[in-house]
PDB file of C-alpha atoms in Angstrom:
ATOM      1  CA  MET P   1      37.575 -36.284  22.682  1.00 44.00           C
ATOM      2  CA  SER P   2      40.102 -34.241  21.306  1.00 56.00           C
ATOM      3  CA  THR P   3      40.625 -33.271  17.854  1.00 74.00           C
ATOM      4  CA  ILE P   4      44.020 -34.240  18.074  1.00 81.00           C
ATOM      5  CA  HIS P   5      43.082 -37.947  18.205  1.00 87.00           C
ATOM      6  CA  ASP P   6      40.705 -37.419  15.176  1.00 89.00           C
ATOM      7  CA  ASP P   7      43.409 -35.657  13.137  1.00 90.00           C
ATOM      8  CA  LEU P   8      45.905 -38.403  14.272  1.00 92.00           C
ATOM      9  CA  CYS P   9      43.375 -41.219  13.297  1.00 94.00           C
ATOM     10  CA  ARG P  10      42.487 -39.700   9.959  1.00 93.00           C
ATOM     11  CA  ALA P  11      46.326 -39.248   8.953  1.00 94.00           C
ATOM     12  CA  LEU P  12      46.845 -43.090   9.871  1.00 96.00           C
ATOM     13  CA  LEU P  13      43.557 -43.828   7.670  1.00 96.00           C
ATOM     14  CA  THR P  14      45.217 -41.792   4.798  1.00 96.00           C
ATOM     15  CA  VAL P  15      48.644 -43.511   5.002  1.00 97.00           C
ATOM     16  CA  SER P  16      47.077 -46.799   5.096  1.00 97.00           C
ATOM     17  CA  ALA P  17      45.082 -45.800   1.870  1.00 96.00           C
ATOM     18  CA  HIS P  18      48.360 -44.534  -0.073  1.00 97.00           C
ATOM     19  CA  GLU P  19      50.460 -47.700   1.204  1.00 96.00           C
ATOM     20  CA  LEU P  20      47.913 -49.849  -0.266  1.00 95.00           C
ATOM     21  CA  PHE P  21      47.670 -48.174  -3.689  1.00 95.00           C
ATOM     22  CA  ALA P  22      51.585 -48.307  -3.479  1.00 95.00           C
ATOM     23  CA  ALA P  23      51.578 -52.158  -2.783  1.00 93.00           C
ATOM     24  CA  TYR P  24      49.528 -52.378  -6.062  1.00 91.00           C
ATOM     25  CA  ASN P  25      52.015 -50.125  -7.742  1.00 92.00           C
ATOM     26  CA  VAL P  26      49.367 -47.445  -8.745  1.00 93.00           C
ATOM     27  CA  PRO P  27      50.171 -43.837  -7.953  1.00 94.00           C
ATOM     28  CA  SER P  28      48.107 -41.847  -5.508  1.00 96.00           C
ATOM     29  CA  ALA P  29      48.013 -38.349  -4.361  1.00 95.00           C
ATOM     30  CA  ASP P  30      46.037 -36.246  -2.133  1.00 93.00           C
ATOM     31  CA  ALA P  31      43.376 -34.314  -4.104  1.00 92.00           C
ATOM     32  CA  GLU P  32      40.537 -32.002  -3.255  1.00 84.00           C
ATOM     33  CA  PRO P  33      37.270 -33.326  -2.307  1.00 72.00           C
ATOM     34  CA  VAL P  34      34.978 -34.819  -4.776  1.00 61.00           C
ATOM     35  CA  PRO P  35      31.785 -32.763  -5.471  1.00 60.00           C
ATOM     36  CA  ALA P  36      28.979 -33.765  -2.936  1.00 57.00           C
ATOM     37  CA  ASP P  37      26.648 -34.873  -6.047  1.00 58.00           C
ATOM     38  CA  ALA P  38      29.402 -37.395  -7.415  1.00 62.00           C
ATOM     39  CA  THR P  39      27.971 -40.851  -8.025  1.00 63.00           C
ATOM     40  CA  GLY P  40      29.946 -43.872  -7.158  1.00 77.00           C
ATOM     41  CA  LEU P  41      30.345 -47.197  -5.484  1.00 85.00           C
ATOM     42  CA  CYS P  42      30.628 -47.167  -1.615  1.00 90.00           C
ATOM     43  CA  GLY P  43      32.227 -49.668   0.546  1.00 94.00           C
ATOM     44  CA  VAL P  44      31.217 -49.324   4.271  1.00 94.00           C
ATOM     45  CA  LEU P  45      33.024 -51.095   7.135  1.00 96.00           C
ATOM     46  CA  GLY P  46      32.424 -50.965  10.756  1.00 96.00           C
ATOM     47  CA  PHE P  47      34.952 -51.537  13.478  1.00 97.00           C
ATOM     48  CA  THR P  48      34.686 -51.894  17.404  1.00 97.00           C
ATOM     49  CA  GLY P  49      37.154 -52.370  20.261  1.00 96.00           C
ATOM     50  CA  GLY P  50      37.188 -51.555  23.982  1.00 94.00           C
ATOM     51  CA  THR P  51      37.783 -47.903  23.907  1.00 95.00           C
ATOM     52  CA  LEU P  52      37.216 -47.029  20.008  1.00 95.00           C
ATOM     53  CA  SER P  53      34.304 -47.668  17.643  1.00 96.00           C
ATOM     54  CA  GLY P  54      33.587 -46.394  14.235  1.00 95.00           C
ATOM     55  CA  SER P  55      33.043 -46.812  10.516  1.00 94.00           C
ATOM     56  CA  VAL P  56      35.024 -45.977   7.288  1.00 95.00           C
ATOM     57  CA  VAL P  57      33.197 -45.120   4.171  1.00 92.00           C
ATOM     58  CA  ILE P  58      35.018 -45.262   1.099  1.00 92.00           C
ATOM     59  CA  THR P  59      33.464 -43.901  -2.214  1.00 88.00           C
ATOM     60  CA  ALA P  60      35.257 -44.585  -5.676  1.00 88.00           C
ATOM     61  CA  THR P  61      34.552 -43.153  -9.194  1.00 86.00           C
ATOM     62  CA  ASP P  62      34.588 -45.826 -11.997  1.00 86.00           C
ATOM     63  CA  ALA P  63      38.010 -44.424 -13.243  1.00 87.00           C
ATOM     64  CA  ALA P  64      39.709 -44.824  -9.851  1.00 89.00           C
ATOM     65  CA  LEU P  65      38.275 -48.505  -9.518  1.00 90.00           C
ATOM     66  CA  VAL P  66      39.548 -49.514 -13.169  1.00 89.00           C
ATOM     67  CA  ALA P  67      43.132 -47.765 -12.470  1.00 90.00           C
ATOM     68  CA  SER P  68      43.622 -49.626  -9.206  1.00 92.00           C
ATOM     69  CA  ASN P  69      42.012 -52.985 -10.076  1.00 92.00           C
ATOM     70  CA  PRO P  70      45.095 -55.282 -10.831  1.00 88.00           C
ATOM     71  CA  LEU P  71      42.630 -57.767 -13.133  1.00 86.00           C
ATOM     72  CA  GLY P  72      41.761 -54.519 -15.070  1.00 78.00           C
ATOM     73  CA  ASP P  73      38.140 -55.879 -15.357  1.00 73.00           C
ATOM     74  CA  GLY P  74      36.638 -52.265 -14.781  1.00 62.00           C
ATOM     75  CA  PRO P  75      34.443 -51.146 -11.699  1.00 63.00           C
ATOM     76  CA  SER P  76      33.248 -53.942  -9.455  1.00 85.00           C
ATOM     77  CA  ARG P  77      31.432 -54.032  -6.488  1.00 89.00           C
ATOM     78  CA  ASP P  78      33.797 -56.799  -5.421  1.00 91.00           C
ATOM     79  CA  TRP P  79      36.771 -54.575  -6.028  1.00 94.00           C
ATOM     80  CA  ILE P  80      35.531 -51.667  -3.815  1.00 94.00           C
ATOM     81  CA  ALA P  81      34.492 -54.097  -0.963  1.00 95.00           C
ATOM     82  CA  GLU P  82      37.952 -55.721  -1.154  1.00 95.00           C
ATOM     83  CA  LEU P  83      39.881 -52.198  -1.127  1.00 95.00           C
ATOM     84  CA  THR P  84      37.666 -51.228   1.906  1.00 96.00           C
ATOM     85  CA  ASN P  85      38.573 -54.327   3.600  1.00 96.00           C
ATOM     86  CA  GLN P  86      42.304 -53.930   2.810  1.00 96.00           C
ATOM     87  CA  VAL P  87      42.456 -50.157   3.938  1.00 97.00           C
ATOM     88  CA  VAL P  88      40.655 -50.769   7.027  1.00 97.00           C
ATOM     89  CA  GLY P  89      42.834 -53.537   7.665  1.00 96.00           C
ATOM     90  CA  ARG P  90      45.775 -51.604   7.274  1.00 96.00           C
ATOM     91  CA  PHE P  91      44.290 -48.952   9.598  1.00 97.00           C
ATOM     92  CA  LYS P  92      43.686 -51.605  12.151  1.00 96.00           C
ATOM     93  CA  ASN P  93      47.367 -52.616  12.145  1.00 94.00           C
ATOM     94  CA  ALA P  94      48.296 -48.873  12.492  1.00 95.00           C
ATOM     95  CA  LEU P  95      46.116 -48.447  15.534  1.00 95.00           C
ATOM     96  CA  LEU P  96      47.360 -51.709  17.053  1.00 94.00           C
ATOM     97  CA  ARG P  97      50.841 -50.394  16.897  1.00 93.00           C
ATOM     98  CA  ARG P  98      49.489 -47.584  18.989  1.00 94.00           C
ATOM     99  CA  GLY P  99      47.926 -49.833  21.624  1.00 93.00           C
ATOM    100  CA  VAL P 100      44.326 -49.861  20.182  1.00 95.00           C
ATOM    101  CA  ASP P 101      42.871 -53.164  19.372  1.00 94.00           C
ATOM    102  CA  VAL P 102      39.663 -53.231  17.029  1.00 96.00           C
ATOM    103  CA  GLY P 103      37.491 -55.933  15.401  1.00 96.00           C
ATOM    104  CA  MET P 104      36.354 -55.414  12.058  1.00 96.00           C
ATOM    105  CA  SER P 105      33.143 -56.301  10.549  1.00 95.00           C
ATOM    106  CA  VAL P 106      32.746 -57.223   6.656  1.00 95.00           C
ATOM    107  CA  PRO P 107      32.529 -54.713   4.128  1.00 95.00           C
ATOM    108  CA  VAL P 108      28.984 -53.637   2.573  1.00 94.00           C
ATOM    109  CA  VAL P 109      28.803 -52.025  -0.802  1.00 94.00           C
ATOM    110  CA  LEU P 110      26.460 -49.683  -2.205  1.00 90.00           C
ATOM    111  CA  ARG P 111      25.917 -47.187  -4.925  1.00 83.00           C
ATOM    112  CA  ALA P 112      25.422 -43.543  -3.676  1.00 73.00           C
ATOM    113  CA  VAL P 113      24.718 -40.131  -4.982  1.00 70.00           C
ATOM    114  CA  ARG P 114      25.306 -36.944  -2.520  1.00 66.00           C
ATOM    115  CA  LEU P 115      26.963 -38.881   0.112  1.00 64.00           C
ATOM    116  CA  VAL P 116      26.820 -37.120   3.567  1.00 60.00           C
ATOM    117  CA  PRO P 117      27.925 -39.064   6.789  1.00 57.00           C
ATOM    118  CA  VAL P 118      25.098 -38.899   9.283  1.00 55.00           C
ATOM    119  CA  PRO P 119      24.974 -37.950  12.334  1.00 53.00           C
ATOM    120  CA  ASN P 120      28.152 -36.111  11.968  1.00 61.00           C
ATOM    121  CA  ARG P 121      27.949 -33.876   9.123  1.00 62.00           C
ATOM    122  CA  SER P 122      31.086 -32.051   9.956  1.00 71.00           C
ATOM    123  CA  ILE P 123      33.165 -34.924   8.681  1.00 77.00           C
ATOM    124  CA  GLN P 124      34.999 -34.000   5.497  1.00 81.00           C
ATOM    125  CA  PRO P 125      36.361 -36.499   3.540  1.00 85.00           C
ATOM    126  CA  VAL P 126      39.992 -37.590   2.754  1.00 90.00           C
ATOM    127  CA  SER P 127      40.360 -37.421  -1.097  1.00 91.00           C
ATOM    128  CA  ILE P 128      42.789 -39.464  -3.122  1.00 94.00           C
ATOM    129  CA  GLU P 129      43.556 -39.155  -6.661  1.00 94.00           C
ATOM    130  CA  VAL P 130      44.208 -42.661  -8.511  1.00 93.00           C
ATOM    131  CA  GLY P 131      44.263 -43.072 -12.313  1.00 87.00           C
ATOM    132  CA  GLY P 132      42.445 -39.812 -13.034  1.00 86.00           C
ATOM    133  CA  GLY P 133      39.564 -40.773 -10.552  1.00 88.00           C
ATOM    134  CA  LEU P 134      39.017 -40.156  -7.104  1.00 88.00           C
ATOM    135  CA  PHE P 135      38.734 -42.171  -3.709  1.00 91.00           C
ATOM    136  CA  CYS P 136      37.322 -40.567  -0.699  1.00 90.00           C
ATOM    137  CA  LEU P 137      37.331 -41.846   2.640  1.00 92.00           C
ATOM    138  CA  TRP P 138      35.063 -40.742   5.626  1.00 90.00           C
ATOM    139  CA  LEU P 139      36.212 -41.697   9.147  1.00 92.00           C
ATOM    140  CA  ASP P 140      33.561 -41.389  11.918  1.00 91.00           C
ATOM    141  CA  LEU P 141      34.937 -42.281  15.389  1.00 93.00           C
ATOM    142  CA  GLU P 142      33.404 -42.749  18.734  1.00 93.00           C
ATOM    143  CA  TYR P 143      35.949 -42.753  21.899  1.00 92.00           C
ATOM    144  CA  ALA P 144      35.326 -44.180  25.446  1.00 92.00           C
ATOM    145  CA  ALA P 145      36.481 -41.919  28.226  1.00 89.00           C
ATOM    146  CA  THR P 146      39.543 -44.191  28.910  1.00 90.00           C
ATOM    147  CA  PHE P 147      40.743 -43.939  25.182  1.00 91.00           C
ATOM    148  CA  VAL P 148      44.378 -43.406  24.621  1.00 89.00           C
ATOM    149  CA  LEU P 149      46.323 -43.356  21.562  1.00 88.00           C
ATOM    150  CA  GLY P 150      49.841 -44.186  22.425  1.00 88.00           C
ATOM    151  CA  GLU P 151      53.260 -43.811  20.467  1.00 88.00           C
ATOM    152  CA  ALA P 152      53.802 -46.235  17.558  1.00 85.00           C
ATOM    153  CA  VAL P 153      55.944 -49.213  18.286  1.00 85.00           C
ATOM    154  CA  THR P 154      57.445 -51.803  16.136  1.00 81.00           C
ATOM    155  CA  MET P 155      55.719 -55.162  16.573  1.00 67.00           C
ATOM    156  CA  GLU P 156      56.812 -58.314  15.475  1.00 65.00           C
ATOM    157  CA  ALA P 157      53.885 -59.729  12.914  1.00 59.00           C
ATOM    158  CA  ALA P 158      53.099 -62.936  11.936  1.00 53.00           C
ATOM    159  CA  GLY P 159      53.280 -61.446   8.373  1.00 62.00           C
ATOM    160  CA  SER P 160      52.779 -58.095   6.582  1.00 67.00           C
ATOM    161  CA  GLU P 161      49.816 -56.543   4.714  1.00 69.00           C
ATOM    162  CA  GLY P 162      48.981 -58.589   1.498  1.00 68.00           C
ATOM    163  CA  ASP P 163      50.590 -61.842   2.555  1.00 69.00           C
ATOM    164  CA  THR P 164      48.920 -64.925   1.866  1.00 63.00           C
ATOM    165  CA  PHE P 165      48.507 -67.851   4.509  1.00 56.00           C
ATOM    166  CA  LEU P 166      47.218 -71.413   3.625  1.00 56.00           C
ATOM    167  CA  PHE P 167      46.457 -73.552   6.275  1.00 50.00           C
TER     168      PHE P 167
END
């Protein structure tokens, strides 16, 4: 598949992350990639649909987790899982507005050193500075031959990201 789709999907993921931090009133900015040997918590979440499947890996330094956590408890496995879920949820909504529907798995959390996505070692992370720390996001995609990423459309939603619904 064209790298144009890779680049556009990566941009959608980056915007999703920045919007999430803005929703928590936490400033974020694009940054240089974290050193390969940095240690941090990782959230991994897969998704699949009729024409697109893939995974997102998010790593975070302790400083970034503390700065972004509204409870202020410090770094937490639960918090990186929740951030991973929310970022990929926003990414999923961005894809849906472009005509691509995917379902998400649940996030898995691990601690990693020297993270290199396999089998595609050419994937470079998106790095975002948050509170003196870093979040890095890897996006690995597989496309069906019929994949089409349309123009963004406005969709009437039952709610917005961050809304709570009680049944």
